[in-house]
Amino acid sequence: MTTSSDACSSIVRLNIGGKEFCTTVDTLTHREPHSMLAAMFSGRHTVCKESEKGYVFIDRDGKHFRHILNWLRDGVAPIFNLSDLERVELLREAEYYQLLGLVDRINEVLNKKEDEQMDPDFTRGDIIKCVQHAYAVGGRVRLIGVNLSGLDLSKLHLSLPHMGVDFSLACLKNVNFSCANLHLARFQRADAENTNFHNANLTNCVFLGANLCGALLTGADLQEANLSCCRLEGANLEGANLMGAVLYNAKLKGANLRRACLDSVNLQDACLEGAKLDRANLHQANR
């Protein structure tokens, strides 16, 4: 007879619509104990296995099942990085497996997106004119508290001599800042959820208290940036340069920091639960 302790540590092989996965009974039963998967592998039911390889077959599309497993393992799923169609597909799978926590999380994101469908206060052309005027007269660009959600500001030079654009308290959700020069910009307490900063120049930027959940920061240059008290859950910082940055009390749960340069970074009191740090450079980082 198999004991409960043996079952909790046992390996489970799954074939989801032709895609093969390997996990444990504990993963399938611990986080969502009332789910269909938890019921299947609780030991209360007989589970049929393929005779040759010992896989349990479930007749569902396996496209998003890795997200299902990561949710069960860490309580994190890359919902912000998925397209609207992929979110709906993942929701359908979560409902089938009766993963109520994941269903609530996906619906929360979908409802937020519906609430945010409002026109931004400025266009890309307006922003360009503001910066050009500031250059001409030696002034500043203050976009404090404005709504720029959904704007494409990619590849723009948004840095003024000796100062940056002030985006403090602004709504920057889903803004595309990829490859933009934002040197010295201020993002204090800005809402930049799911914002695209891929390969952007963010050196010496101040993000104090900003919401960067699900933000795409791959390859971004964040040298000497202040990210204290930021929410970075689920953010993708793969290959980012964070040398000398401050991440004091930042929330990095489930963030991707693969290959990131964290040389001399202040990580004091930062939450790194479930963060991916393989091949990251942590030389002289304060942890």
Short mmCIF file of C-alpha atoms in Angstrom, two decimals:
data_model
loop_
_atom_site.label_atom_id
_atom_site.label_comp_id
_atom_site.label_asym_id
_atom_site.label_seq_id
_atom_site.Cartn_x
_atom_site.Cartn_y
_atom_site.Cartn_z
CA MET A 1 0.00 0.00 0.00
CA THR A 2 1.21 3.52 -0.81
CA THR A 3 1.33 5.84 2.22
CA SER A 4 0.29 9.51 2.09
CA SER A 5 3.90 10.65 2.52
CA ASP A 6 4.92 8.51 -0.44
CA ALA A 7 2.10 9.96 -2.54
CA CYS A 8 3.05 13.55 -1.74
CA SER A 9 6.57 13.06 -3.05
CA SER A 10 5.69 10.79 -5.99
CA ILE A 11 6.33 11.78 -9.56
CA VAL A 12 3.37 12.22 -11.90
CA ARG A 13 3.69 12.06 -15.67
CA LEU A 14 0.92 13.74 -17.62
CA ASN A 15 0.00 13.65 -21.30
CA ILE A 16 -2.17 16.71 -22.00
CA GLY A 17 -3.49 16.41 -25.54
CA GLY A 18 -0.19 14.97 -26.74
CA LYS A 19 2.14 17.26 -24.76
CA GLU A 20 4.05 15.53 -21.98
CA PHE A 21 4.68 17.04 -18.54
CA CYS A 22 6.31 15.84 -15.35
CA THR A 23 5.36 17.07 -11.87
CA THR A 24 4.53 15.78 -8.38
CA VAL A 25 1.38 14.87 -6.48
CA ASP A 26 2.17 17.63 -4.00
CA THR A 27 2.20 20.26 -6.76
CA LEU A 28 -1.14 19.05 -8.12
CA THR A 29 -2.89 18.96 -4.74
CA HIS A 30 -1.39 21.62 -2.46
CA ARG A 31 -2.24 25.09 -3.84
CA GLU A 32 -5.75 24.34 -5.19
CA PRO A 33 -7.00 21.46 -2.98
CA HIS A 34 -10.55 21.61 -4.38
CA SER A 35 -9.55 21.43 -8.04
CA MET A 36 -10.18 18.57 -10.44
CA LEU A 37 -6.46 17.80 -10.54
CA ALA A 38 -6.27 17.63 -6.75
CA ALA A 39 -9.22 15.24 -6.72
CA MET A 40 -7.67 13.06 -9.42
CA PHE A 41 -4.38 12.62 -7.55
CA SER A 42 -5.60 12.73 -3.95
CA GLY A 43 -5.42 8.95 -3.71
CA ARG A 44 -9.20 8.64 -3.43
CA HIS A 45 -9.61 7.68 -7.08
CA THR A 46 -8.01 5.17 -9.41
CA VAL A 47 -6.15 6.94 -12.23
CA CYS A 48 -5.66 5.07 -15.50
CA LYS A 49 -2.17 5.24 -16.99
CA GLU A 50 -0.84 4.50 -20.45
CA SER A 51 0.66 1.05 -20.24
CA GLU A 52 3.88 1.84 -22.11
CA LYS A 53 5.16 5.05 -20.47
CA GLY A 54 2.98 5.39 -17.39
CA TYR A 55 1.53 8.77 -18.43
CA VAL A 56 -1.91 9.87 -17.31
CA PHE A 57 -3.77 11.15 -20.38
CA ILE A 58 -6.09 14.17 -20.17
CA ASP A 59 -7.93 15.10 -23.34
CA ARG A 60 -7.27 18.87 -23.31
CA ASP A 61 -5.10 21.24 -25.35
CA GLY A 62 -1.67 21.26 -23.72
CA LYS A 63 -0.70 24.71 -25.05
CA HIS A 64 -1.17 26.52 -21.74
CA PHE A 65 -0.67 23.66 -19.31
CA ARG A 66 2.82 24.85 -18.38
CA HIS A 67 1.17 28.03 -17.05
CA ILE A 68 -1.24 25.83 -15.08
CA LEU A 69 1.70 23.97 -13.52
CA ASN A 70 3.62 27.16 -12.72
CA TRP A 71 0.51 28.56 -11.03
CA LEU A 72 0.24 25.41 -8.92
CA ARG A 73 3.96 25.53 -8.10
CA ASP A 74 4.47 29.23 -7.34
CA GLY A 75 1.09 30.96 -7.48
CA VAL A 76 2.33 32.97 -10.47
CA ALA A 77 1.15 32.96 -14.10
CA PRO A 78 2.33 35.37 -16.86
CA ILE A 79 -1.18 36.76 -17.41
CA PHE A 80 0.02 40.27 -18.23
CA ASN A 81 2.37 39.00 -20.94
CA LEU A 82 -0.34 37.03 -22.76
CA SER A 83 -2.50 38.33 -25.58
CA ASP A 84 -6.23 38.79 -24.99
CA LEU A 85 -6.92 35.58 -26.91
CA GLU A 86 -4.36 33.64 -24.86
CA ARG A 87 -5.86 34.98 -21.62
CA VAL A 88 -9.29 33.72 -22.64
CA GLU A 89 -7.80 30.34 -23.62
CA LEU A 90 -6.00 30.07 -20.27
CA LEU A 91 -9.21 31.05 -18.46
CA ARG A 92 -11.06 28.24 -20.25
CA GLU A 93 -8.42 25.72 -19.12
CA ALA A 94 -8.40 27.05 -15.55
CA GLU A 95 -12.19 26.70 -15.42
CA TYR A 96 -12.00 23.13 -16.75
CA TYR A 97 -9.46 22.13 -14.08
CA GLN A 98 -11.52 24.06 -11.46
CA LEU A 99 -8.53 26.21 -10.40
CA LEU A 100 -10.61 28.87 -8.68
CA GLY A 101 -7.63 31.00 -7.59
CA LEU A 102 -6.28 31.21 -11.14
CA VAL A 103 -9.77 31.88 -12.53
CA ASP A 104 -10.15 34.83 -10.15
CA ARG A 105 -6.71 36.18 -11.08
CA ILE A 106 -7.37 36.03 -14.84
CA ASN A 107 -10.80 37.65 -14.44
CA GLU A 108 -9.23 40.42 -12.36
CA VAL A 109 -6.81 41.22 -15.20
CA LEU A 110 -9.53 41.02 -17.86
CA ASN A 111 -11.81 43.33 -15.85
CA LYS A 112 -8.98 45.82 -15.35
CA LYS A 113 -8.31 45.93 -19.09
CA GLU A 114 -11.97 46.71 -19.75
CA ASP A 115 -11.89 49.52 -17.17
CA GLU A 116 -8.77 50.99 -18.76
CA GLN A 117 -10.21 51.38 -22.26
CA MET A 118 -10.17 55.18 -22.08
CA ASP A 119 -8.48 57.62 -24.43
CA PRO A 120 -5.04 58.87 -23.36
CA ASP A 121 -4.65 62.55 -22.54
CA PHE A 122 -1.91 63.02 -25.18
CA THR A 123 -0.89 61.54 -28.52
CA ARG A 124 2.60 60.50 -29.61
CA GLY A 125 2.81 63.77 -31.58
CA ASP A 126 1.84 65.79 -28.49
CA ILE A 127 4.67 64.19 -26.48
CA ILE A 128 7.20 64.89 -29.25
CA LYS A 129 6.11 68.56 -29.38
CA CYS A 130 6.39 68.89 -25.58
CA VAL A 131 9.95 67.58 -25.59
CA GLN A 132 10.99 69.69 -28.59
CA HIS A 133 9.56 72.84 -26.96
CA ALA A 134 11.35 72.10 -23.71
CA TYR A 135 14.62 71.71 -25.62
CA ALA A 136 14.07 75.03 -27.36
CA VAL A 137 13.33 77.06 -24.23
CA GLY A 138 15.37 75.09 -21.73
CA GLY A 139 12.28 74.04 -19.81
CA ARG A 140 11.03 70.85 -18.29
CA VAL A 141 8.44 68.27 -19.32
CA ARG A 142 6.05 67.40 -16.50
CA LEU A 143 3.47 64.74 -17.30
CA ILE A 144 2.50 64.18 -13.68
CA GLY A 145 -0.72 62.23 -13.19
CA VAL A 146 -1.69 62.14 -16.87
CA ASN A 147 -3.15 59.12 -18.67
CA LEU A 148 -0.89 57.84 -21.45
CA SER A 149 -2.15 54.24 -21.40
CA GLY A 150 -1.63 52.32 -24.64
CA LEU A 151 0.53 54.97 -26.37
CA ASP A 152 3.37 53.97 -28.68
CA LEU A 153 6.36 56.02 -27.50
CA SER A 154 8.96 53.58 -28.79
CA LYS A 155 12.36 54.80 -30.07
CA LEU A 156 11.78 58.40 -28.90
CA HIS A 157 14.43 60.56 -27.25
CA LEU A 158 12.64 61.55 -24.04
CA SER A 159 15.57 62.89 -22.06
CA LEU A 160 16.45 66.56 -21.67
CA PRO A 161 19.90 67.96 -20.77
CA HIS A 162 20.53 67.33 -17.06
CA MET A 163 16.94 66.24 -16.43
CA GLY A 164 14.35 63.73 -17.55
CA VAL A 165 10.65 63.73 -18.25
CA ASP A 166 8.53 63.54 -15.08
CA PHE A 167 5.94 60.74 -15.37
CA SER A 168 5.20 60.62 -11.63
CA LEU A 169 1.71 59.32 -10.76
CA ALA A 170 0.94 58.88 -14.47
CA CYS A 171 -1.07 55.97 -15.89
CA LEU A 172 1.39 54.24 -18.23
CA LYS A 173 -0.29 50.88 -18.58
CA ASN A 174 0.56 49.09 -21.83
CA VAL A 175 2.68 52.02 -23.07
CA ASN A 176 5.37 50.98 -25.55
CA PHE A 177 8.67 52.59 -24.46
CA SER A 178 10.82 50.01 -26.27
CA CYS A 179 14.23 51.38 -27.36
CA ALA A 180 13.32 54.84 -26.01
CA ASN A 181 15.88 57.06 -24.26
CA LEU A 182 14.38 57.83 -20.83
CA HIS A 183 17.60 58.77 -19.03
CA LEU A 184 16.86 60.55 -15.71
CA ALA A 185 13.08 60.15 -16.10
CA ARG A 186 10.94 60.07 -12.96
CA PHE A 187 8.27 57.40 -12.56
CA GLN A 188 7.50 57.81 -8.86
CA ARG A 189 4.29 55.94 -7.99
CA ALA A 190 3.42 55.67 -11.69
CA ASP A 191 1.18 52.81 -12.82
CA ALA A 192 3.28 51.10 -15.48
CA GLU A 193 1.66 47.68 -15.32
CA ASN A 194 2.38 45.56 -18.39
CA THR A 195 4.42 48.40 -19.92
CA ASN A 196 7.06 47.63 -22.57
CA PHE A 197 10.55 48.96 -21.69
CA HIS A 198 12.43 46.47 -23.89
CA ASN A 199 15.97 47.73 -24.61
CA ALA A 200 15.08 51.19 -23.23
CA ASN A 201 17.66 53.50 -21.68
CA LEU A 202 16.47 53.86 -18.07
CA THR A 203 19.75 54.90 -16.49
CA ASN A 204 19.40 56.97 -13.30
CA CYS A 205 15.60 56.79 -13.50
CA VAL A 206 13.53 57.00 -10.32
CA PHE A 207 10.74 54.41 -10.04
CA LEU A 208 10.14 54.82 -6.30
CA GLY A 209 6.88 53.04 -5.42
CA ALA A 210 5.90 52.45 -9.06
CA ASN A 211 3.72 49.55 -10.22
CA LEU A 212 5.74 47.55 -12.76
CA CYS A 213 3.84 44.26 -12.46
CA GLY A 214 4.20 42.27 -15.67
CA ALA A 215 6.39 44.94 -17.25
CA LEU A 216 8.74 43.92 -20.08
CA LEU A 217 12.23 45.17 -19.16
CA THR A 218 14.30 42.72 -21.20
CA GLY A 219 17.66 44.17 -22.17
CA ALA A 220 16.85 47.50 -20.53
CA ASP A 221 19.69 49.62 -19.14
CA LEU A 222 18.75 50.34 -15.52
CA GLN A 223 22.16 51.36 -14.21
CA GLU A 224 21.89 53.44 -11.02
CA ALA A 225 18.07 53.37 -11.24
CA ASN A 226 16.06 53.62 -8.03
CA LEU A 227 13.44 50.86 -7.94
CA SER A 228 12.83 50.97 -4.19
CA CYS A 229 9.41 49.77 -3.03
CA CYS A 230 8.44 48.94 -6.63
CA ARG A 231 6.01 46.18 -7.51
CA LEU A 232 7.78 43.98 -10.05
CA GLU A 233 5.79 40.76 -9.66
CA GLY A 234 5.90 38.81 -12.89
CA ALA A 235 8.11 41.41 -14.59
CA ASN A 236 10.59 40.20 -17.21
CA LEU A 237 14.08 41.65 -16.64
CA GLU A 238 16.00 39.01 -18.58
CA GLY A 239 19.34 40.41 -19.69
CA ALA A 240 18.68 43.80 -18.07
CA ASN A 241 21.60 45.85 -16.73
CA LEU A 242 20.86 46.76 -13.09
CA MET A 243 24.41 47.58 -12.08
CA GLY A 244 24.34 49.90 -9.08
CA ALA A 245 20.53 49.99 -8.98
CA VAL A 246 18.54 50.14 -5.74
CA LEU A 247 15.85 47.51 -5.24
CA TYR A 248 15.27 48.08 -1.53
CA ASN A 249 11.98 46.53 -0.42
CA ALA A 250 11.02 45.82 -4.05
CA LYS A 251 8.53 43.04 -4.78
CA LEU A 252 10.09 40.68 -7.33
CA LYS A 253 7.95 37.59 -6.79
CA GLY A 254 8.01 35.48 -9.94
CA ALA A 255 10.14 38.01 -11.84
CA ASN A 256 12.50 36.79 -14.55
CA LEU A 257 16.06 37.99 -13.81
CA ARG A 258 17.88 35.47 -15.98
CA ARG A 259 21.22 36.81 -17.26
CA ALA A 260 20.52 40.16 -15.57
CA CYS A 261 23.48 42.15 -14.27
CA LEU A 262 22.88 42.79 -10.55
CA ASP A 263 26.45 43.87 -9.80
CA SER A 264 26.48 46.12 -6.69
CA VAL A 265 22.67 46.17 -6.53
CA ASN A 266 20.97 46.92 -3.21
CA LEU A 267 18.47 44.10 -2.70
CA GLN A 268 17.86 44.73 0.99
CA ASP A 269 14.43 43.45 2.08
CA ALA A 270 13.50 42.69 -1.55
CA CYS A 271 11.03 39.83 -2.08
CA LEU A 272 12.55 37.36 -4.56
CA GLU A 273 10.15 34.46 -3.99
CA GLY A 274 9.97 32.36 -7.13
CA ALA A 275 12.22 34.76 -9.07
CA LYS A 276 14.38 33.24 -11.80
CA LEU A 277 18.03 34.15 -11.17
CA ASP A 278 19.93 31.58 -13.22
CA ARG A 279 23.04 33.05 -14.87
CA ALA A 280 22.39 36.41 -13.18
CA ASN A 281 25.44 38.39 -12.09
CA LEU A 282 25.06 39.05 -8.34
CA HIS A 283 28.64 40.27 -7.77
CA GLN A 284 28.78 42.46 -4.65
CA ALA A 285 24.97 42.65 -4.50
CA ASN A 286 23.64 43.55 -1.08
CA ARG A 287 21.16 40.81 -0.18
#
